[in-house]
Amino acid sequence: MNAMRTTILSILLVVFSGCTVFSAAESLGRLRSGDLSALGQTDEQQANLRRLEQAGKAQLPVSPEEEAEYGGAVAVEIVHRAGPIADKHPAANYVRLVGHALAAYSTKPDLKWHFALLDNPDVLAMSTPGGYVFVSTGALQACKSEAELAGLLAHEISHVTAGHGTRIMQNAKSKQALLDDPELKQSALYTQVFDGYLDAYLTRGLPQDDEFDADLAGTQLLVRVGWQARGLRDFLQTMSGRNSAQKHDKYFDTHPDTAKRIAKLDTLLATLPATGAANTARLQQNLAAPPAK
Amino acid sequence: MYINSKYAKLRDGRTSSSKVLATLNYGDSVQTLQEQSGFVQVKAGAQTGWVAKAWTSTALPTRAQWAEQMGRESRNATLGGITATTGARGLGAQGEALARTKGDRDTAITQVKALDQVSVAPEEVDAFLQTGQLGDYAAERSTRALPAGRTAWTLRGLR
């Protein structure tokens, strides 16, 4: 458990540079300002940290166990805040099948993927390290075709396969290895760190480039399975129209400017096959089916 | 046209020593412009360049071929320092304990644990692909005629 807590704290060190989430202990305030020297590191520790930063990348691996445990904890928080899981929804198994069809052609087909609908009228789609992927009933209702639903899920799957969330853990783990401040390891700041990380992850979202990359990789995944390549692009177009009509969807809160996303996707789409399945009728059939017993 | 090698590079010329413009992803679709001297000029997203023809294919991999290749890559794993993630996982004791530091999370924990128990049979996924004309059942999928004993995705340079 100490190792897990240490990692969580480490995540915050990277994710929250300059963030104003905490009114915490003085040492955390110093971390926020980037003044690591104020933590009382030894000369050797400071030298190691500089070498690591000069190398430009973190090297300590994240084990599958850590990825799954942390991903599971994040999944609990997502369900708590945005759920419950709509396991009786008529389209619950349908969403799972779309997800698993995509996962089979992802770069991690052997991962234990979990796909679930959240009973939430907001347009939400989230994923965690370790393979939990959530989409809200609000997002499902906003899809005009199965290809759009697949595009939404493909984007989230691409975050997982690219390790975007896991990279944050890895970077933090590496930096934490060079820090040896006993106050950080022992205080109740750990729970605040986890809280703050989740707030940032669910409120601020991932770096913009990660979102663009997930759009492009997700669209390639659509092509590989055989859905219309424009699925995600069309969904974004729909959302853009809704948002401009004064209906604010929370989906926009954690993602880059939609017009930029669509523009990048249009560039890619010009090079992709125009064929592919929309399967609109199948989407509509599953939305109209009676609830599961 | 599809990229059928993880070693494929988009280059600014028709030699293997030409400047690399981008690394192309295995399985990605690219637009073919012309072919010369064993290289194919392609548009890959916003970029245009040349890729060795041997690293391209007109046929997408079957689901089994894709799984085999991904399994091979997983066994050879490290991906930028992040270890490959395989195997059956879910919310374990440590993750649950961390989640409980946030307060009463009994309901959400129960739901996530229930989610961990849900599985989808490969046959059900296959039937879903078939009825949706997806995957190996996609109408526009094509296959090349290959020498006996070879598959489109048994490739040079892949370990």
Coordinates of C-alpha atoms in Angstrom, one line a residue:
Chain A
M1 CA 0.0 0.0 0.0
N2 CA 2.9 2.4 0.7
A3 CA 4.2 1.8 -2.8
M4 CA 0.8 2.6 -4.2
R5 CA 0.5 5.8 -2.1
T6 CA 3.9 6.8 -3.1
T7 CA 3.0 6.4 -6.8
I8 CA -0.2 8.4 -6.4
L9 CA 1.7 11.2 -4.8
S10 CA 4.2 11.1 -7.5
I11 CA 1.5 11.4 -10.1
L12 CA 0.4 14.6 -8.6
L13 CA 3.9 16.0 -8.7
V14 CA 3.9 15.8 -12.5
V15 CA 0.2 16.4 -13.2
F16 CA -0.2 19.4 -11.0
S17 CA 2.7 21.6 -11.6
G18 CA 1.2 25.0 -11.2
C19 CA -2.2 23.6 -10.4
T20 CA -4.2 25.4 -7.7
V21 CA -6.2 22.5 -6.4
F22 CA -4.6 22.3 -3.0
S23 CA -4.3 24.5 0.0
A24 CA -1.9 22.0 1.5
A25 CA 1.2 21.7 3.6
E26 CA 4.1 24.0 2.9
S27 CA 6.1 21.2 1.3
L28 CA 3.4 20.5 -1.3
G29 CA 3.2 24.2 -1.9
R30 CA 6.8 24.2 -2.8
L31 CA 6.3 21.3 -5.1
R32 CA 3.6 23.2 -6.9
S33 CA 6.0 26.0 -7.5
G34 CA 8.5 23.6 -8.9
D35 CA 11.0 24.4 -6.2
L36 CA 12.1 20.9 -5.5
S37 CA 15.3 22.1 -3.9
A38 CA 13.2 23.5 -1.1
L39 CA 12.4 19.9 0.0
G40 CA 15.8 19.5 1.5
Q41 CA 17.1 17.1 -1.0
T42 CA 20.7 16.0 -0.8
D43 CA 23.2 17.1 -3.4
E44 CA 23.2 13.6 -4.8
Q45 CA 19.4 13.5 -5.1
Q46 CA 19.3 16.9 -6.8
A47 CA 22.1 15.7 -9.2
N48 CA 20.1 12.5 -10.0
L49 CA 17.0 14.5 -10.7
R50 CA 18.8 16.8 -13.0
R51 CA 20.2 13.9 -14.9
L52 CA 16.8 12.3 -15.3
E53 CA 15.3 15.6 -16.5
Q54 CA 18.1 16.0 -18.9
A55 CA 17.5 12.6 -20.3
G56 CA 14.0 13.9 -21.1
K57 CA 12.0 10.9 -20.2
A58 CA 11.1 8.7 -17.3
Q59 CA 12.4 5.1 -17.3
L60 CA 10.8 3.3 -14.4
P61 CA 8.2 0.9 -15.8
V62 CA 4.7 0.6 -14.5
S63 CA 3.8 -3.0 -13.9
P64 CA 0.6 -4.5 -15.2
E65 CA -0.5 -5.0 -11.5
E66 CA 0.0 -1.3 -10.7
E67 CA -1.8 -0.3 -13.9
A68 CA -4.8 -2.5 -13.1
E69 CA -5.0 -1.5 -9.4
Y70 CA -4.8 2.2 -10.1
G71 CA -7.1 1.9 -13.1
G72 CA -9.6 0.1 -11.0
A73 CA -9.5 2.7 -8.3
V74 CA -10.1 5.4 -10.9
A75 CA -13.0 3.4 -12.3
V76 CA -14.6 3.3 -8.9
E77 CA -14.3 7.1 -8.7
I78 CA -15.8 7.5 -12.2
V79 CA -18.7 5.3 -11.3
H80 CA -19.2 7.1 -8.0
R81 CA -19.2 10.6 -9.6
A82 CA -20.8 9.9 -13.0
G83 CA -22.7 6.6 -12.5
P84 CA -24.3 4.4 -11.7
I85 CA -23.5 1.7 -14.2
A86 CA -26.6 1.1 -16.3
D87 CA -26.4 -2.7 -16.5
K88 CA -30.1 -3.1 -17.2
H89 CA -30.2 -0.6 -20.1
P90 CA -31.4 -2.3 -23.3
A91 CA -28.2 -1.3 -25.0
A92 CA -25.7 -2.3 -22.3
N93 CA -24.6 -5.5 -23.9
Y94 CA -24.6 -3.9 -27.3
V95 CA -22.1 -1.3 -26.1
R96 CA -20.0 -4.1 -24.7
L97 CA -20.0 -5.8 -28.1
V98 CA -19.0 -2.7 -30.0
G99 CA -16.2 -2.2 -27.5
H100 CA -14.9 -5.7 -27.7
A101 CA -15.1 -5.7 -31.5
L102 CA -12.8 -2.7 -31.5
A103 CA -10.6 -4.1 -28.8
A104 CA -10.0 -7.3 -30.8
Y105 CA -8.3 -5.1 -33.5
S106 CA -6.6 -2.8 -31.1
T107 CA -2.9 -3.1 -30.2
K108 CA -3.8 -4.7 -26.9
P109 CA -6.4 -7.4 -27.8
D110 CA -5.4 -9.5 -24.9
L111 CA -6.1 -6.9 -22.3
K112 CA -9.0 -7.5 -19.9
W113 CA -11.2 -4.8 -21.3
H114 CA -14.3 -3.6 -19.4
F115 CA -16.9 -1.6 -21.3
A116 CA -19.9 -0.1 -19.4
L117 CA -22.7 2.4 -19.9
L118 CA -23.1 5.0 -17.2
D119 CA -26.6 6.1 -16.4
N120 CA -26.0 9.8 -17.0
P121 CA -27.7 12.2 -19.4
D122 CA -24.5 14.2 -19.9
V123 CA -22.3 13.4 -22.9
L124 CA -19.4 11.6 -21.2
A125 CA -16.7 9.1 -22.4
M126 CA -13.8 8.1 -20.2
S127 CA -11.2 5.4 -19.9
T128 CA -8.6 4.4 -17.3
P129 CA -5.3 2.7 -17.4
G130 CA -5.9 -1.1 -17.3
G131 CA -8.8 -1.0 -19.7
Y132 CA -12.0 0.4 -18.2
V133 CA -14.0 2.3 -20.8
F134 CA -17.1 4.2 -19.9
V135 CA -19.7 6.0 -22.1
S136 CA -22.8 7.6 -20.8
T137 CA -26.4 7.1 -21.9
G138 CA -26.4 10.7 -22.9
A139 CA -23.5 10.1 -25.3
L140 CA -25.2 7.0 -26.6
Q141 CA -28.4 8.9 -27.3
A142 CA -26.3 11.5 -29.2
C143 CA -24.9 9.0 -31.6
K144 CA -26.6 8.9 -35.0
S145 CA -25.0 5.7 -36.2
E146 CA -23.2 2.7 -34.8
A147 CA -20.0 4.0 -36.5
E148 CA -20.3 7.2 -34.3
L149 CA -20.6 5.1 -31.2
A150 CA -17.6 3.0 -32.3
G151 CA -15.7 6.2 -33.0
L152 CA -16.3 7.4 -29.5
L153 CA -15.2 4.1 -28.0
A154 CA -12.2 3.8 -30.4
H155 CA -11.0 7.2 -29.1
E156 CA -11.1 6.0 -25.5
I157 CA -9.5 2.6 -26.4
S158 CA -6.7 4.5 -28.1
H159 CA -5.9 6.4 -24.9
V160 CA -5.5 3.1 -23.1
T161 CA -3.4 1.4 -25.8
A162 CA -1.1 4.5 -26.2
G163 CA -0.7 4.5 -22.4
H164 CA -1.5 8.1 -22.0
G165 CA -2.7 7.8 -18.4
T166 CA -0.1 5.2 -17.6
R167 CA 2.6 7.6 -18.8
I168 CA 1.6 10.0 -16.1
M169 CA 2.1 7.3 -13.5
Q170 CA 5.4 6.3 -15.0
N171 CA 6.8 9.8 -15.0
A172 CA 5.7 10.4 -11.5
K173 CA 7.1 7.1 -10.3
S174 CA 10.5 7.9 -11.8
K175 CA 10.7 11.3 -10.2
Q176 CA 9.5 10.0 -6.9
A177 CA 12.3 7.6 -6.8
L178 CA 14.7 10.5 -6.6
L179 CA 12.8 12.2 -3.8
D180 CA 13.2 11.1 -0.3
D181 CA 11.2 13.6 1.8
P182 CA 9.8 11.7 4.8
E183 CA 7.1 14.2 5.2
L184 CA 5.6 13.4 1.8
K185 CA 5.6 9.7 2.5
Q186 CA 3.9 9.9 5.9
S187 CA 1.3 12.6 5.8
A188 CA -2.4 12.4 5.1
L189 CA -1.6 14.4 1.9
Y190 CA -1.9 11.1 0.0
T191 CA -5.6 11.2 0.0
Q192 CA -5.6 14.8 -1.1
V193 CA -3.2 13.8 -3.9
F194 CA -5.5 11.1 -5.1
D195 CA -8.4 13.5 -4.9
G196 CA -6.6 16.2 -6.8
Y197 CA -5.4 13.8 -9.5
L198 CA -8.9 12.6 -10.1
D199 CA -10.2 16.2 -10.2
A200 CA -7.6 17.1 -12.8
Y201 CA -8.1 13.9 -14.8
L202 CA -11.9 14.2 -14.9
T203 CA -12.0 18.0 -15.1
R204 CA -8.9 19.1 -17.0
G205 CA -8.3 16.0 -19.0
L206 CA -5.2 14.7 -20.8
P207 CA -2.7 16.9 -22.7
Q208 CA -4.1 18.3 -25.9
D209 CA -1.7 16.3 -28.1
D210 CA -2.9 13.1 -26.5
E211 CA -6.5 13.9 -27.4
F212 CA -5.5 14.6 -31.0
D213 CA -3.5 11.4 -31.2
A214 CA -6.4 9.4 -29.8
D215 CA -8.7 10.9 -32.5
L216 CA -6.4 9.8 -35.3
A217 CA -5.6 6.4 -33.9
G218 CA -9.2 5.8 -33.1
T219 CA -10.2 6.6 -36.6
Q220 CA -7.6 4.2 -38.0
L221 CA -9.0 1.6 -35.6
L222 CA -12.5 2.2 -37.1
V223 CA -11.0 1.5 -40.6
R224 CA -9.3 -1.6 -39.4
V225 CA -12.6 -3.1 -38.1
G226 CA -14.6 -1.9 -41.0
W227 CA -16.8 0.9 -39.7
Q228 CA -17.1 4.1 -41.5
A229 CA -13.9 6.1 -40.9
R230 CA -15.9 9.3 -40.4
G231 CA -17.7 7.9 -37.3
L232 CA -15.8 9.9 -34.7
R233 CA -15.6 13.0 -36.9
D234 CA -19.4 12.9 -37.4
F235 CA -20.0 12.6 -33.7
L236 CA -17.8 15.6 -33.0
Q237 CA -19.7 17.6 -35.7
T238 CA -23.0 16.7 -33.9
M239 CA -21.6 17.8 -30.6
S240 CA -20.2 21.0 -32.1
G241 CA -23.7 21.9 -33.3
R242 CA -25.2 21.2 -30.0
N243 CA -22.7 23.2 -28.1
S244 CA -23.0 26.2 -30.4
A245 CA -26.8 26.1 -29.7
Q246 CA -26.2 27.0 -26.1
K247 CA -26.5 23.5 -24.8
H248 CA -23.2 23.0 -23.0
D249 CA -22.1 19.4 -22.9
K250 CA -19.5 18.5 -20.3
Y251 CA -17.7 16.4 -23.0
F252 CA -16.1 19.7 -24.2
D253 CA -14.7 20.5 -20.8
T254 CA -11.8 18.1 -21.0
H255 CA -11.1 18.1 -24.7
P256 CA -9.4 20.5 -27.2
D257 CA -11.3 22.8 -29.4
T258 CA -13.7 20.7 -31.5
A259 CA -13.1 22.7 -34.7
K260 CA -9.4 21.8 -34.5
R261 CA -10.2 18.2 -33.9
I262 CA -12.5 18.0 -36.8
A263 CA -10.0 19.8 -39.1
K264 CA -7.3 17.3 -38.2
L265 CA -9.7 14.4 -38.8
D266 CA -10.8 15.8 -42.1
T267 CA -7.1 15.8 -43.2
L268 CA -6.8 12.2 -42.3
L269 CA -10.2 11.2 -43.7
A270 CA -9.1 12.5 -47.1
T271 CA -6.6 9.6 -47.2
L272 CA -8.8 6.9 -45.9
P273 CA -11.3 4.6 -47.7
A274 CA -14.8 6.1 -48.0
T275 CA -16.4 2.7 -47.5
G276 CA -17.3 1.2 -44.2
A277 CA -20.4 0.2 -42.2
A278 CA -22.6 2.8 -40.5
N279 CA -25.0 0.1 -39.1
T280 CA -27.5 2.8 -38.1
A281 CA -30.4 0.4 -38.0
R282 CA -28.6 -1.9 -35.5
L283 CA -28.0 1.1 -33.2
Q284 CA -31.6 2.1 -33.4
Q285 CA -32.8 -1.5 -32.7
N286 CA -30.7 -1.7 -29.6
L287 CA -31.8 1.6 -28.3
A288 CA -35.4 0.6 -28.7
A289 CA -35.1 -2.9 -27.2
P290 CA -36.8 -3.6 -23.8
P291 CA -34.6 -3.4 -20.7
A292 CA -32.7 -6.5 -19.7
K293 CA -34.2 -8.4 -16.8
Chain B
M1 CA -3.3 0.5 -48.9
Y2 CA -2.3 -0.6 -45.5
I3 CA 1.0 -0.7 -43.5
N4 CA 1.9 -4.2 -42.8
S5 CA 5.1 -3.8 -40.8
K6 CA 6.0 -2.1 -37.5
Y7 CA 9.3 -1.0 -39.1
A8 CA 7.7 1.0 -41.9
K9 CA 9.0 4.5 -42.2
L10 CA 7.7 7.4 -44.2
R11 CA 10.7 8.9 -46.0
D12 CA 11.3 12.0 -48.2
G13 CA 13.0 9.9 -50.9
R14 CA 13.0 6.5 -52.5
T15 CA 15.9 5.0 -50.6
S16 CA 16.2 3.4 -47.2
S17 CA 18.7 6.1 -46.2
S18 CA 16.3 9.0 -47.1
K19 CA 15.3 11.2 -44.3
V20 CA 12.6 9.8 -42.1
L21 CA 9.5 12.0 -42.0
A22 CA 7.4 9.7 -39.7
T23 CA 7.1 6.2 -38.3
L24 CA 4.0 4.5 -39.7
N25 CA 1.8 2.4 -37.5
Y26 CA 1.3 -1.3 -38.3
G27 CA -2.3 -1.7 -39.6
D28 CA -2.8 2.0 -40.5
S29 CA -4.4 2.9 -43.8
V30 CA -2.6 5.3 -46.2
Q31 CA -3.5 6.7 -49.6
T32 CA -1.4 5.5 -52.6
L33 CA -0.2 8.2 -55.0
Q34 CA 2.4 6.4 -57.2
E35 CA 4.8 3.6 -57.2
Q36 CA 8.5 3.7 -58.3
S37 CA 11.6 1.6 -57.8
G38 CA 10.2 -0.6 -55.0
F39 CA 8.8 2.3 -53.1
V40 CA 5.2 3.7 -52.9
Q41 CA 4.5 7.4 -52.5
V42 CA 1.7 7.7 -50.0
K43 CA -0.3 10.3 -48.1
A44 CA -0.3 9.3 -44.4
G45 CA -2.6 11.8 -42.7
A46 CA -1.2 15.3 -43.3
Q47 CA 2.1 14.0 -44.6
T48 CA 3.3 12.8 -48.0
G49 CA 6.3 10.6 -48.5
W50 CA 7.7 7.3 -49.6
V51 CA 7.5 3.9 -48.0
A52 CA 9.1 0.6 -49.1
K53 CA 6.5 -1.4 -51.0
A54 CA 7.4 -4.5 -49.0
W55 CA 5.9 -2.7 -46.0
T56 CA 2.5 -2.2 -47.6
S57 CA -0.4 -4.5 -48.4
T58 CA -3.8 -4.2 -50.1
A59 CA -5.2 -6.6 -47.6
L60 CA -6.1 -5.9 -44.0
P61 CA -5.1 -8.7 -41.6
T62 CA -7.7 -11.2 -40.5
R63 CA -8.6 -11.0 -36.8
A64 CA -6.5 -14.1 -36.1
Q65 CA -3.5 -12.7 -37.9
W66 CA -3.8 -9.4 -36.1
A67 CA -4.1 -11.1 -32.7
E68 CA -1.1 -13.3 -33.5
Q69 CA 1.0 -10.3 -34.4
M70 CA -0.1 -8.3 -31.4
G71 CA 0.6 -11.2 -29.1
R72 CA 4.1 -11.5 -30.6
E73 CA 4.7 -7.8 -29.9
S74 CA 3.3 -8.1 -26.4
R75 CA 5.8 -10.9 -25.6
N76 CA 8.6 -8.7 -26.8
A77 CA 7.3 -5.8 -24.9
T78 CA 8.5 -2.6 -23.8
L79 CA 6.7 0.3 -25.3
G80 CA 8.5 3.4 -24.4
G81 CA 9.3 2.1 -21.0
I82 CA 5.7 1.2 -20.3
T83 CA 5.4 -2.6 -19.8
A84 CA 2.9 -4.5 -21.8
T85 CA -0.4 -5.1 -20.0
T86 CA -1.9 -8.5 -20.5
G87 CA -3.8 -11.0 -18.5
A88 CA -6.9 -11.0 -16.4
R89 CA -7.0 -8.0 -14.0
G90 CA -9.6 -6.0 -12.2
L91 CA -10.2 -4.1 -9.0
G92 CA -7.9 -5.7 -6.4
A93 CA -7.4 -5.2 -2.8
Q94 CA -4.9 -2.3 -3.2
G95 CA -7.1 -0.5 -5.7
E96 CA -10.2 -0.9 -3.5
A97 CA -8.3 0.4 -0.4
L98 CA -7.2 3.4 -2.4
A99 CA -10.7 4.0 -3.6
R100 CA -12.0 3.9 0.0
T101 CA -9.7 6.7 1.0
K102 CA -12.1 8.9 -0.8
G103 CA -15.0 8.0 1.5
D104 CA -17.9 5.7 1.3
R105 CA -17.5 4.0 -2.1
D106 CA -19.3 0.8 -1.3
T107 CA -21.8 1.1 -4.1
A108 CA -19.4 2.0 -6.8
I109 CA -16.9 -0.7 -5.6
T110 CA -19.7 -3.3 -5.8
Q111 CA -20.6 -2.1 -9.3
V112 CA -17.0 -2.2 -10.6
K113 CA -16.4 -5.6 -9.1
A114 CA -19.6 -6.8 -10.9
L115 CA -18.3 -5.3 -14.1
D116 CA -15.0 -7.2 -13.6
Q117 CA -17.1 -10.4 -13.7
V118 CA -18.8 -9.6 -17.0
S119 CA -17.2 -11.4 -20.0
V120 CA -18.2 -11.6 -23.6
A121 CA -17.6 -14.9 -25.4
P122 CA -15.4 -14.7 -28.5
E123 CA -18.2 -16.4 -30.4
E124 CA -20.6 -13.6 -29.5
V125 CA -18.1 -11.0 -30.7
D126 CA -17.6 -12.9 -33.9
A127 CA -21.4 -13.1 -34.5
F128 CA -21.6 -9.4 -33.9
L129 CA -18.9 -8.7 -36.5
Q130 CA -20.6 -11.0 -38.9
T131 CA -24.1 -9.5 -38.7
G132 CA -22.6 -6.0 -38.9
Q133 CA -20.4 -6.9 -41.9
L134 CA -17.3 -6.0 -40.0
G135 CA -13.9 -7.5 -39.4
D136 CA -13.3 -10.5 -41.6
Y137 CA -16.9 -10.2 -42.8
A138 CA -16.5 -6.7 -44.2
A139 CA -17.7 -6.5 -47.7
E140 CA -14.8 -4.5 -49.0
R141 CA -12.1 -6.6 -47.5
S142 CA -9.9 -8.3 -50.2
T143 CA -7.3 -10.9 -50.1
R144 CA -4.2 -11.4 -52.2
A145 CA -3.3 -14.7 -53.8
L146 CA -0.2 -15.8 -52.0
P147 CA 2.2 -18.7 -52.4
A148 CA 1.1 -21.8 -50.5
G149 CA 2.0 -21.7 -46.8
R150 CA 2.3 -17.9 -46.7
T151 CA -0.1 -15.4 -45.2
A152 CA -0.3 -11.7 -46.0
W153 CA 1.0 -11.0 -42.6
T154 CA 4.0 -13.3 -42.4
L155 CA 6.5 -10.6 -42.8
R156 CA 10.2 -10.0 -43.2
G157 CA 11.7 -8.4 -40.2
L158 CA 9.1 -9.3 -37.7
R159 CA 10.2 -11.2 -34.7

